[in-house]
Coordinates of C-alpha atoms in Angstrom, one line a residue:
X1 CA 40.2 -31.3 -52.7
X2 CA 37.5 -33.1 -51.1
X3 CA 38.1 -33.6 -47.0
X4 CA 39.7 -36.9 -46.0
X5 CA 37.2 -36.1 -42.8
X6 CA 33.9 -36.3 -45.0
X7 CA 34.6 -38.8 -46.9
X8 CA 36.4 -41.2 -44.3
X9 CA 34.8 -44.8 -43.8
X10 CA 31.4 -43.9 -44.4
X11 CA 31.5 -42.4 -47.4
X12 CA 29.1 -41.6 -50.1
X13 CA 27.6 -45.6 -50.2
X14 CA 28.8 -48.0 -48.2
X15 CA 27.9 -51.7 -49.7
X16 CA 25.1 -54.0 -48.0
X17 CA 25.8 -55.0 -44.4
X18 CA 25.5 -58.2 -43.5
X19 CA 24.8 -59.1 -47.2
X20 CA 26.2 -62.8 -48.8
X21 CA 26.4 -61.0 -51.6
X22 CA 28.7 -58.3 -51.8
X23 CA 32.0 -58.5 -53.3
X24 CA 34.5 -58.2 -50.7
X25 CA 37.6 -56.0 -50.9
X26 CA 40.9 -57.2 -49.2
X27 CA 40.8 -53.3 -46.9
X28 CA 41.1 -54.0 -43.2
X29 CA 37.6 -51.2 -43.6
X30 CA 35.4 -53.4 -45.0
X31 CA 34.3 -55.0 -42.2
X32 CA 33.0 -52.3 -40.6
X33 CA 32.0 -50.2 -43.6
X34 CA 29.7 -53.5 -45.0
X35 CA 27.7 -53.6 -41.9
X36 CA 26.9 -50.0 -41.0
X37 CA 25.1 -50.0 -44.5
X38 CA 22.8 -52.1 -43.7
X39 CA 19.7 -51.7 -46.3
X40 CA 16.6 -49.6 -44.9
X41 CA 13.2 -51.4 -44.7
X42 CA 11.5 -47.7 -45.5
X43 CA 9.2 -48.4 -48.6
X44 CA 10.5 -45.3 -50.9
X45 CA 7.3 -45.1 -53.0
X46 CA 6.0 -43.6 -49.7
X47 CA 8.3 -40.6 -49.3
X48 CA 7.4 -36.7 -50.0
X49 CA 10.2 -35.9 -52.4
X50 CA 11.6 -32.7 -53.1
X51 CA 12.7 -32.3 -56.1
X52 CA 13.8 -28.2 -56.5
X53 CA 15.2 -25.9 -59.0
X54 CA 18.2 -25.6 -56.6
X55 CA 20.0 -28.9 -57.4
X56 CA 21.0 -30.3 -60.8
X57 CA 17.6 -30.9 -63.8
X58 CA 16.8 -34.5 -62.9
X59 CA 13.8 -36.7 -64.6
X60 CA 10.9 -37.5 -61.5
X61 CA 11.8 -41.5 -62.7
X62 CA 15.5 -40.8 -62.4
X63 CA 14.5 -39.2 -58.7
X64 CA 12.8 -42.4 -58.1
X65 CA 15.2 -44.9 -58.9
X66 CA 17.9 -42.6 -57.1
X67 CA 15.4 -42.9 -54.0
X68 CA 15.6 -46.5 -54.2
X69 CA 19.5 -46.6 -54.3
X70 CA 20.0 -44.9 -52.0
X71 CA 17.6 -46.7 -49.9
X72 CA 19.0 -49.7 -50.1
X73 CA 22.8 -48.8 -49.6
X74 CA 23.1 -45.7 -48.2
X75 CA 20.7 -44.9 -45.6
X76 CA 21.5 -47.5 -42.6
X77 CA 25.1 -45.5 -43.0
X78 CA 24.3 -41.5 -43.3
X79 CA 20.4 -42.1 -42.2
X80 CA 17.3 -41.2 -43.9
X81 CA 17.5 -37.9 -43.4
X82 CA 20.7 -37.4 -45.0
X83 CA 22.0 -35.6 -41.3
X84 CA 24.6 -38.0 -41.0
X85 CA 25.1 -41.1 -38.7
X86 CA 27.6 -43.7 -38.5
X87 CA 28.6 -41.9 -41.8
X88 CA 29.4 -38.2 -42.4
X89 CA 26.3 -36.3 -43.4
X90 CA 25.9 -36.1 -47.6
X91 CA 23.6 -32.8 -46.5
X92 CA 22.5 -30.7 -50.1
X93 CA 25.1 -28.2 -47.8
X94 CA 27.7 -30.7 -48.3
X95 CA 27.5 -32.1 -51.7
X96 CA 26.5 -29.2 -53.7
X97 CA 29.3 -27.5 -52.6
X98 CA 31.7 -30.1 -53.5
X99 CA 29.8 -30.2 -56.9
X100 CA 28.9 -33.4 -59.6
X101 CA 31.7 -33.8 -60.6
X102 CA 33.4 -34.7 -57.1
X103 CA 30.7 -36.6 -56.7
X104 CA 30.6 -39.0 -59.6
X105 CA 34.8 -39.5 -58.8
X106 CA 34.3 -40.3 -56.0
X107 CA 31.3 -42.6 -56.3
X108 CA 33.0 -44.0 -59.2
X109 CA 36.2 -44.3 -57.4
X110 CA 35.6 -44.9 -53.7
X111 CA 38.2 -44.3 -51.3
X112 CA 41.1 -46.2 -48.7
X113 CA 38.9 -45.8 -46.3
X114 CA 36.3 -48.0 -46.7
X115 CA 33.7 -46.3 -49.1
X116 CA 32.9 -48.8 -52.3
X117 CA 34.0 -48.6 -55.7
X118 CA 30.8 -48.5 -57.7
X119 CA 32.2 -47.5 -61.1
X120 CA 35.8 -49.0 -61.4
X121 CA 33.9 -52.4 -60.1
X122 CA 31.0 -51.8 -62.2
X123 CA 28.1 -52.6 -60.3
X124 CA 27.2 -49.0 -61.5
X125 CA 28.0 -47.6 -65.3
X126 CA 28.5 -44.0 -65.9
X127 CA 24.8 -42.8 -66.3
X128 CA 23.5 -44.4 -63.1
X129 CA 26.6 -42.9 -61.5
X130 CA 26.3 -39.4 -63.3
X131 CA 21.8 -39.9 -62.0
X132 CA 23.4 -40.4 -57.8
X133 CA 25.7 -37.6 -58.3
X134 CA 22.8 -35.3 -58.7
X135 CA 20.3 -36.6 -56.7
X136 CA 22.4 -35.9 -53.6
X137 CA 22.6 -32.3 -54.4
X138 CA 18.9 -32.5 -54.2
X139 CA 16.8 -32.5 -50.5
X140 CA 16.6 -36.2 -49.1
X141 CA 12.4 -37.1 -49.2
X142 CA 10.4 -37.5 -46.3
X143 CA 9.8 -40.6 -44.8
X144 CA 6.6 -40.8 -43.4
X145 CA 4.9 -40.3 -39.3
X146 CA 3.9 -43.7 -38.4
X147 CA 1.6 -42.7 -35.3
X148 CA -0.6 -44.1 -33.0
X149 CA -3.5 -43.4 -35.4
X150 CA -1.2 -46.2 -37.8
X151 CA 0.2 -47.9 -34.7
X152 CA -2.8 -49.2 -34.3
X153 CA -4.3 -50.3 -37.4
X154 CA -1.1 -52.4 -38.3
X155 CA -2.1 -54.3 -34.6
X156 CA -3.1 -57.4 -35.0
X157 CA -4.7 -59.4 -31.6
X158 CA -5.2 -63.2 -33.6
X159 CA -5.8 -64.9 -30.1
X160 CA -6.7 -62.9 -27.2
X161 CA -5.2 -63.0 -23.5
X162 CA -8.9 -65.0 -22.6
X163 CA -8.9 -67.4 -25.1
X164 CA -5.6 -68.9 -24.8
X165 CA -4.3 -71.9 -22.5
X166 CA -4.2 -71.8 -18.5
X167 CA -0.9 -74.2 -18.7
X168 CA 1.7 -74.9 -20.7
X169 CA 0.0 -77.5 -22.8
X170 CA 2.8 -79.0 -25.1
X171 CA 5.8 -81.1 -24.2
X172 CA 8.8 -78.8 -25.2
X173 CA 11.5 -78.0 -22.6
X174 CA 11.1 -74.0 -23.5
X175 CA 14.3 -73.7 -21.5
X176 CA 16.6 -74.9 -24.0
X177 CA 14.3 -74.7 -26.5
X178 CA 16.7 -71.8 -29.8
X179 CA 14.6 -69.2 -31.4
X180 CA 17.2 -69.0 -35.0
X181 CA 16.8 -66.0 -37.4
X182 CA 16.2 -66.7 -41.0
X183 CA 17.2 -63.5 -42.0
X184 CA 15.9 -63.6 -46.0
X185 CA 12.5 -65.8 -45.6
X186 CA 11.3 -63.2 -43.2
X187 CA 10.7 -66.9 -41.0
X188 CA 12.1 -67.9 -37.6
X189 CA 12.5 -71.5 -37.0
X190 CA 12.3 -72.6 -33.2
X191 CA 13.9 -76.2 -32.8
X192 CA 14.2 -78.2 -29.1
X193 CA 18.6 -78.0 -28.1
X194 CA 18.1 -81.7 -27.1
X195 CA 17.2 -83.4 -29.9
X196 CA 18.5 -80.7 -32.7
X197 CA 14.7 -80.7 -34.5
X198 CA 13.5 -78.0 -35.9
X199 CA 9.7 -77.3 -34.3
X200 CA 8.5 -75.1 -36.3
X201 CA 8.7 -72.4 -38.8
X202 CA 7.1 -69.3 -37.8
X203 CA 6.7 -66.4 -40.8
X204 CA 7.9 -63.1 -39.4
X205 CA 8.5 -59.8 -40.1
X206 CA 11.1 -59.4 -42.8
X207 CA 15.4 -59.5 -40.7
X208 CA 14.5 -60.7 -37.7
X209 CA 17.1 -59.0 -36.0
X210 CA 16.4 -60.1 -32.1
X211 CA 14.2 -62.5 -30.2
X212 CA 13.6 -61.5 -26.2
X213 CA 11.7 -63.8 -23.6
X214 CA 8.9 -62.6 -21.2
X215 CA 9.3 -62.7 -17.3
X216 CA 8.1 -65.7 -17.7
X217 CA 8.8 -67.5 -20.2
X218 CA 5.5 -68.3 -21.8
X219 CA 6.1 -65.4 -24.7
X220 CA 8.5 -64.7 -27.4
X221 CA 8.9 -61.6 -28.8
X222 CA 10.7 -61.5 -32.3
X223 CA 11.0 -57.8 -34.6
X224 CA 12.2 -57.5 -38.2
X225 CA 14.0 -54.6 -39.3
X226 CA 11.0 -54.2 -41.4
X227 CA 9.3 -53.2 -37.2
X228 CA 7.1 -56.1 -37.2
X229 CA 6.5 -57.9 -34.0
X230 CA 5.4 -61.0 -33.3
X231 CA 3.9 -61.9 -30.2
X232 CA 4.9 -65.5 -30.4
X233 CA 2.6 -67.9 -26.9
X234 CA 4.8 -70.9 -26.3
X235 CA 2.3 -72.4 -24.5
X236 CA 0.1 -73.4 -26.9
X237 CA -0.1 -77.2 -28.2
X238 CA 1.8 -75.9 -31.4
X239 CA 3.2 -72.5 -30.5
X240 CA 1.7 -69.7 -32.9
X241 CA 1.6 -65.9 -32.9
X242 CA -0.8 -64.3 -30.8
X243 CA -0.4 -61.0 -31.4
X244 CA 1.3 -58.6 -34.0
X245 CA 2.5 -54.6 -35.0
X246 CA 4.1 -52.7 -37.0
X247 CA 5.8 -49.7 -34.7
X248 CA 7.3 -47.8 -37.5
X249 CA 8.6 -48.5 -41.0
X250 CA 12.3 -49.7 -39.6
X251 CA 13.4 -50.8 -36.6
X252 CA 15.1 -53.2 -34.2
X253 CA 15.3 -53.7 -30.7
X254 CA 12.0 -55.4 -28.6
X255 CA 12.4 -56.5 -24.6
X256 CA 9.4 -56.9 -22.3
X257 CA 9.0 -56.1 -18.1
X258 CA 11.3 -57.7 -15.5
X259 CA 10.8 -56.8 -12.5
X260 CA 9.8 -59.0 -9.5
X261 CA 5.6 -57.8 -10.1
X262 CA 5.3 -56.6 -13.3
X263 CA 6.5 -59.9 -15.6
X264 CA 5.0 -59.3 -18.4
X265 CA 3.5 -56.8 -18.0
X266 CA 4.8 -54.3 -20.5
X267 CA 7.1 -54.8 -23.6
X268 CA 8.8 -51.7 -25.0
X269 CA 9.9 -51.3 -28.8
X270 CA 12.6 -49.2 -30.6
X271 CA 12.4 -47.1 -34.2
X272 CA 15.2 -46.5 -37.0
X273 CA 12.5 -44.0 -38.9
X274 CA 10.4 -42.5 -37.0
X275 CA 13.0 -42.3 -33.8
X276 CA 11.1 -43.2 -31.5
X277 CA 9.6 -46.1 -28.9
X278 CA 6.7 -47.3 -28.4
X279 CA 5.8 -49.5 -25.0
X280 CA 3.3 -51.5 -25.5
X281 CA 0.7 -54.2 -23.4
X282 CA 3.3 -57.1 -22.8
X283 CA 0.6 -60.1 -23.5
X284 CA -0.5 -57.9 -26.6
X285 CA 1.1 -56.0 -28.3
X286 CA -1.8 -53.4 -28.1
X287 CA 0.1 -49.8 -27.7
X288 CA -0.2 -47.4 -24.9
X289 CA 2.3 -44.0 -24.9
X290 CA 4.7 -43.6 -27.7
X291 CA 8.0 -41.6 -27.1
X292 CA 9.7 -39.7 -29.2
X293 CA 14.0 -39.5 -29.3
X294 CA 14.7 -36.4 -31.6
X295 CA 17.1 -34.5 -30.3
X296 CA 20.2 -32.3 -29.2
X297 CA 23.7 -35.2 -29.5
X298 CA 25.5 -34.4 -26.3
X299 CA 28.6 -33.5 -28.1
X300 CA 28.1 -30.1 -29.4
X301 CA 24.9 -30.1 -29.0
X302 CA 23.4 -29.6 -32.1
X303 CA 20.1 -31.5 -33.5
X304 CA 19.1 -34.5 -34.7
X305 CA 16.3 -34.8 -36.5
X306 CA 17.0 -38.8 -36.7
X307 CA 18.4 -39.9 -33.7
X308 CA 18.0 -43.9 -34.0
X309 CA 16.8 -46.2 -30.9
X310 CA 19.7 -48.7 -30.6
X311 CA 20.0 -51.8 -27.6
X312 CA 17.0 -51.4 -25.6
X313 CA 16.8 -53.8 -22.5
X314 CA 14.7 -54.3 -19.3
X315 CA 16.0 -53.9 -15.8
X316 CA 16.7 -57.1 -12.8
X317 CA 15.5 -54.4 -10.2
X318 CA 13.2 -51.5 -11.1
X319 CA 10.6 -51.5 -12.7
X320 CA 12.9 -49.5 -16.2
X321 CA 13.5 -50.3 -19.9
X322 CA 17.4 -48.6 -20.1
X323 CA 17.3 -47.6 -24.3
X324 CA 20.2 -46.5 -26.4
X325 CA 20.0 -43.4 -29.0
X326 CA 22.1 -43.7 -30.8
X327 CA 23.0 -40.8 -32.3
X328 CA 22.2 -38.5 -30.1
X329 CA 24.1 -40.5 -27.3
X330 CA 21.6 -41.0 -25.2
X331 CA 20.2 -43.6 -22.1
X332 CA 17.2 -42.8 -21.7
X333 CA 16.0 -45.2 -17.8
X334 CA 12.3 -45.0 -18.4
X335 CA 10.5 -46.0 -15.8
X336 CA 7.2 -47.5 -16.3
X337 CA 5.7 -48.2 -13.4
X338 CA 3.5 -45.1 -14.0
X339 CA 2.7 -44.7 -17.9
X340 CA 0.5 -41.5 -17.3
X341 CA 3.3 -39.8 -15.9
X342 CA 6.8 -41.0 -17.3
X343 CA 9.4 -40.1 -16.1
X344 CA 12.7 -40.8 -18.6
X345 CA 15.6 -40.0 -16.9
X346 CA 19.2 -39.4 -19.3
X347 CA 22.6 -40.0 -19.5
X348 CA 24.7 -38.4 -21.6
X349 CA 27.0 -41.3 -22.0
X350 CA 28.6 -40.5 -25.9
X351 CA 27.4 -40.4 -29.7
X352 CA 26.6 -43.8 -31.5
X353 CA 25.7 -46.4 -29.7
X354 CA 24.9 -49.6 -30.6
X355 CA 24.2 -52.8 -27.9
X356 CA 25.8 -54.0 -25.2
X357 CA 25.0 -56.5 -21.7
X358 CA 24.7 -56.8 -18.1
X359 CA 28.3 -56.9 -16.0
X360 CA 28.0 -60.7 -13.9
X361 CA 25.8 -58.8 -11.3
X362 CA 23.1 -57.3 -13.9
X363 CA 24.1 -54.3 -11.5
X364 CA 26.3 -52.6 -14.3
X365 CA 24.7 -52.4 -18.4
X366 CA 27.9 -52.4 -20.4
X367 CA 27.2 -51.0 -24.0
X368 CA 29.1 -49.7 -26.6
X369 CA 29.3 -46.1 -27.6
X370 CA 31.4 -47.9 -31.3
X371 CA 32.2 -45.5 -33.5
X372 CA 32.9 -43.5 -30.5
X373 CA 34.9 -46.7 -29.5
X374 CA 34.1 -46.1 -26.1
X375 CA 32.3 -48.6 -23.4
X376 CA 29.6 -46.5 -21.9
X377 CA 29.2 -48.0 -18.3
X378 CA 25.3 -47.4 -16.6
X379 CA 24.8 -48.3 -13.0
X380 CA 21.6 -49.0 -12.8
X381 CA 20.7 -48.6 -9.1
X382 CA 22.3 -45.3 -9.2
X383 CA 21.0 -44.6 -12.5
X384 CA 23.9 -42.6 -12.9
X385 CA 27.1 -43.7 -16.2
X386 CA 29.7 -45.2 -13.8
X387 CA 31.8 -45.0 -17.2
X388 CA 33.4 -44.1 -20.3
X389 CA 36.0 -46.9 -20.8
X390 CA 38.4 -45.7 -24.5
X391 CA 38.6 -49.4 -26.3
X392 CA 39.8 -50.8 -29.8
X393 CA 37.8 -49.9 -33.2
X394 CA 34.5 -49.7 -33.9
X395 CA 34.1 -52.4 -30.4
X396 CA 30.2 -54.4 -31.2
X397 CA 30.1 -56.8 -28.9
X398 CA 26.3 -58.0 -28.7
X399 CA 25.6 -58.6 -25.2
X400 CA 28.9 -58.8 -24.5
X401 CA 31.3 -61.9 -22.4
X402 CA 31.4 -62.3 -17.9
X403 CA 34.5 -64.0 -17.3
X404 CA 36.4 -64.1 -14.4
X405 CA 40.9 -63.5 -14.7
X406 CA 42.0 -64.0 -11.4
X407 CA 44.9 -60.6 -11.6
X408 CA 42.0 -58.4 -12.4
X409 CA 38.7 -60.0 -10.9
X410 CA 35.5 -60.1 -12.9
X411 CA 36.5 -58.6 -16.1
X412 CA 33.3 -57.9 -19.7
X413 CA 34.4 -58.6 -22.7
X414 CA 34.2 -57.3 -26.1
X415 CA 35.5 -57.7 -30.0
X416 CA 35.9 -55.1 -32.3
X417 CA 34.6 -54.5 -35.8
X418 CA 37.8 -52.4 -36.7
X419 CA 40.2 -54.4 -35.1
X420 CA 41.6 -57.8 -34.5
X421 CA 41.3 -56.7 -30.0
X422 CA 39.4 -58.3 -27.6
X423 CA 39.4 -56.0 -24.6
X424 CA 38.2 -56.7 -20.9
X425 CA 37.2 -54.3 -18.6
X426 CA 37.4 -54.9 -14.9
X427 CA 33.6 -54.9 -13.0
X428 CA 33.7 -55.7 -9.4
X429 CA 34.0 -51.4 -8.3
X430 CA 34.5 -53.9 -4.4
X431 CA 36.6 -55.9 -3.8
X432 CA 38.8 -55.3 -7.2
X433 CA 38.4 -51.1 -7.3
X434 CA 41.8 -50.6 -9.1
X435 CA 41.0 -52.4 -11.7
X436 CA 37.1 -51.3 -12.0
X437 CA 35.8 -49.4 -15.5
X438 CA 38.5 -49.8 -17.0
X439 CA 40.4 -52.1 -19.7
X440 CA 42.8 -53.9 -18.3
X441 CA 43.9 -56.3 -20.7
X442 CA 43.5 -55.9 -24.9
X443 CA 44.5 -59.6 -26.4
X444 CA 44.6 -60.0 -30.1
X445 CA 41.6 -62.1 -32.5
X446 CA 41.8 -63.3 -36.0
X447 CA 41.4 -60.3 -37.4
X448 CA 38.5 -57.1 -37.8
X449 CA 34.8 -58.1 -39.0
X450 CA 34.0 -60.0 -34.7
X451 CA 30.0 -58.9 -34.3
X452 CA 29.4 -62.1 -31.1
X453 CA 32.1 -62.3 -28.2
X454 CA 30.6 -65.5 -26.2
X455 CA 31.1 -67.3 -23.3
X456 CA 28.8 -69.5 -20.6
X457 CA 29.4 -69.4 -16.0
X458 CA 30.4 -73.1 -16.4
X459 CA 32.8 -72.9 -19.8
X460 CA 35.7 -72.2 -20.0
X461 CA 36.0 -71.1 -23.4
X462 CA 36.3 -68.2 -24.8
X463 CA 34.3 -67.9 -28.7
X464 CA 34.7 -65.0 -31.2
X465 CA 33.5 -64.8 -34.3
X466 CA 34.7 -62.3 -37.1
X467 CA 31.5 -62.9 -39.8
X468 CA 33.0 -59.5 -41.1
X469 CA 36.1 -60.2 -42.2
X470 CA 37.5 -60.1 -45.6
X471 CA 39.5 -62.5 -45.6
X472 CA 37.0 -66.4 -46.3
X473 CA 39.2 -68.4 -44.3
X474 CA 38.7 -65.4 -40.8
X475 CA 34.5 -65.3 -42.1
X476 CA 34.0 -69.1 -42.2
X477 CA 35.6 -69.8 -38.8
X478 CA 35.9 -68.9 -34.8
X479 CA 38.7 -68.2 -32.1
X480 CA 38.1 -70.1 -28.9
X481 CA 40.2 -69.0 -26.2
X482 CA 40.7 -70.9 -22.4
X483 CA 40.0 -68.7 -20.4
X484 CA 42.4 -70.1 -17.7
X485 CA 45.0 -69.2 -20.1
X486 CA 44.3 -66.4 -22.1
X487 CA 48.7 -65.9 -23.0
X488 CA 48.2 -69.7 -25.4
X489 CA 46.2 -67.3 -27.5
X490 CA 43.3 -68.4 -29.8
X491 CA 42.7 -71.9 -31.5
X492 CA 41.3 -72.0 -34.8
X493 CA 37.3 -74.2 -35.0
X494 CA 36.6 -74.7 -39.5
X495 CA 33.3 -74.1 -38.5
X496 CA 31.9 -73.8 -41.9
X497 CA 34.2 -76.7 -43.0
X498 CA 32.5 -79.0 -40.7
X499 CA 28.6 -78.7 -42.2
X500 CA 30.4 -79.7 -45.5
X501 CA 28.3 -77.1 -47.4
X502 CA 28.6 -76.3 -50.5
X503 CA 29.3 -72.6 -52.7
X504 CA 28.6 -69.8 -50.7
X505 CA 30.3 -67.1 -48.7
X506 CA 29.6 -69.0 -45.7
X507 CA 29.9 -67.0 -42.8
X508 CA 29.7 -68.8 -39.0
X509 CA 28.1 -65.6 -36.6
X510 CA 26.5 -66.0 -33.4
X511 CA 28.1 -67.9 -30.8
X512 CA 25.1 -69.9 -28.1
X513 CA 25.4 -71.6 -25.8
X514 CA 21.9 -74.3 -24.1
X515 CA 21.2 -74.1 -21.4
X516 CA 24.0 -76.5 -19.4
X517 CA 26.7 -74.7 -20.8
X518 CA 28.3 -77.5 -22.5
X519 CA 27.9 -76.7 -25.5
X520 CA 27.9 -74.3 -28.5
X521 CA 24.9 -73.3 -31.7
X522 CA 27.3 -71.7 -34.7
X523 CA 25.4 -70.7 -38.0
X524 CA 27.3 -71.4 -41.4
X525 CA 25.3 -68.8 -42.6
X526 CA 25.5 -68.8 -47.0
X527 CA 23.3 -67.1 -49.5
X528 CA 19.7 -67.1 -49.4
X529 CA 19.9 -69.9 -52.8
X530 CA 22.1 -72.3 -50.7
X531 CA 22.7 -74.6 -48.7
X532 CA 22.9 -72.8 -44.9
X533 CA 24.1 -75.3 -41.8
X534 CA 24.0 -75.0 -37.6
X535 CA 26.8 -76.4 -36.4
X536 CA 26.9 -77.9 -32.5
X537 CA 30.2 -78.0 -30.4
X538 CA 31.0 -80.0 -28.0
X539 CA 32.3 -76.5 -25.6
X540 CA 34.5 -79.1 -23.4
X541 CA 36.3 -81.7 -26.4
X542 CA 35.7 -78.3 -28.6
X543 CA 34.8 -80.7 -31.4
X544 CA 31.6 -81.5 -33.5
X545 CA 29.2 -83.1 -32.3
X546 CA 25.9 -82.1 -34.7
X547 CA 25.4 -80.5 -37.6
X548 CA 21.4 -79.2 -38.4
X549 CA 21.3 -79.1 -42.6
X550 CA 17.3 -78.4 -43.0
X551 CA 16.0 -76.9 -46.4
X552 CA 14.1 -74.6 -44.4
X553 CA 17.0 -72.8 -42.8
X554 CA 17.3 -70.0 -45.1
X555 CA 20.2 -67.6 -44.2
X556 CA 20.0 -68.7 -40.7
X557 CA 22.1 -65.7 -38.8
X558 CA 21.0 -64.7 -34.2
X559 CA 20.0 -67.8 -32.3
X560 CA 18.8 -67.3 -28.7
X561 CA 18.2 -69.5 -26.4
X562 CA 14.9 -69.0 -24.4
X563 CA 16.8 -69.4 -20.9
X564 CA 19.6 -68.4 -21.3
X565 CA 18.3 -64.8 -22.8
X566 CA 15.9 -64.9 -20.8
X567 CA 17.5 -64.5 -17.3
X568 CA 20.5 -62.7 -19.3
X569 CA 23.6 -65.7 -19.3
X570 CA 26.8 -64.6 -21.1

């Protein structure tokens, strides 16, 4: 029999993460499965194929088809090279040992742990399943590297710094501007926070993952899953892309230098493939320094060829970037004050580092090692790991939420993909030392599948989405708590119902406050061919304030208020 440890929650074919076309199952682990299996942005036609005599016979056509299916449905979970990421390894020493019949069985029927039943669901035919089983017994295709030569070839300086305006040329309230990801159209929408009107829609890379703002508040950086970065000048009469670059073949993170004296000087971006990060000039995106993240894992000390770069944050108290390296579990503190003599301090944390945010003092970085069920706490002043805190199953905080509990003092909170809890960690080692870096409380939410949790210094509300929960009533609503009385439990806000849309999954995702902290925005994320919307809620009354609908709002997901993003307000 095949070991349960091998065929766990991330088994052979994870469903398309964050895809609104996935058939929703009723298992509690489905949320994790869909999230992990994000399709790779790598073009499979550019790989070096490894069809060998050691594996079962395959035609070149069969191999090409299987390769496409794997990149679209499996690489996000098991890695491009099948070495294992949040999913288990599918290398040939494993797959040849279990053989074709076992592989076909698991592909066909799935597992209770979360692997989709690709055969019995009708997604793959018996012939296609046999083809995939044979493919997995051949060495994985090798995508090409992407170095300085390739980056510079992709780099476009559309408007040189000297030809840009010397002052802001529009009357847009940039502090209350929202950058909204239009996932499936490969665009962002710039929306005025006061009028709720779309000011412009700008073409970007595929499925923009995040938007970041330069320290001056002038430049907006967005990065797509296809590793394309757009540098958008918000001072021009009409905001426009002034430079762009591809920093790899698949990516998630971009950030800018924030330390005093280094504002707007540098930008940094991290790639999933190749596993590396690059430091660029902040006003042109010209690449300056590439650093590989390949290396040993922190637990077993084994070499990992594909440790992807997850969250990156810019420090406020020194000229450094903090870089999460996912599979190796290492946090790299990158000193950008001298690129020719680059200093990188490496902190061993825990495998599967993902996202996170600052505590309320902006000194301690709280970051999720998701499949390790831990939050790593980094002291940015001492450049040390302060603690590894056990929380719930598969924490996914986004940036997290900071607020004060009278009993425990300041806390930082995260929701979870794998269970229905909200964990709170004490963050004050001075006045509440006995509670610092401990999970001081855990409360129940609507369910698992939470992607983002949010509050604001001026708000007494805590909002928790459940975007990937398999129950439509839960995924289409949010839970809101009174921070002053968490024991009271949560109120459910029917966000998707308020949007009054037609058919479709209508998943509700990512609460985001405006600058004033008196209203909170939600995306109602529908199918690409279906109507989506943004819903704005009055924070004080928890009532509907506005619904933003527009045919240009195609699959809206992440929203980033310029002021809150720049100042790390959460």
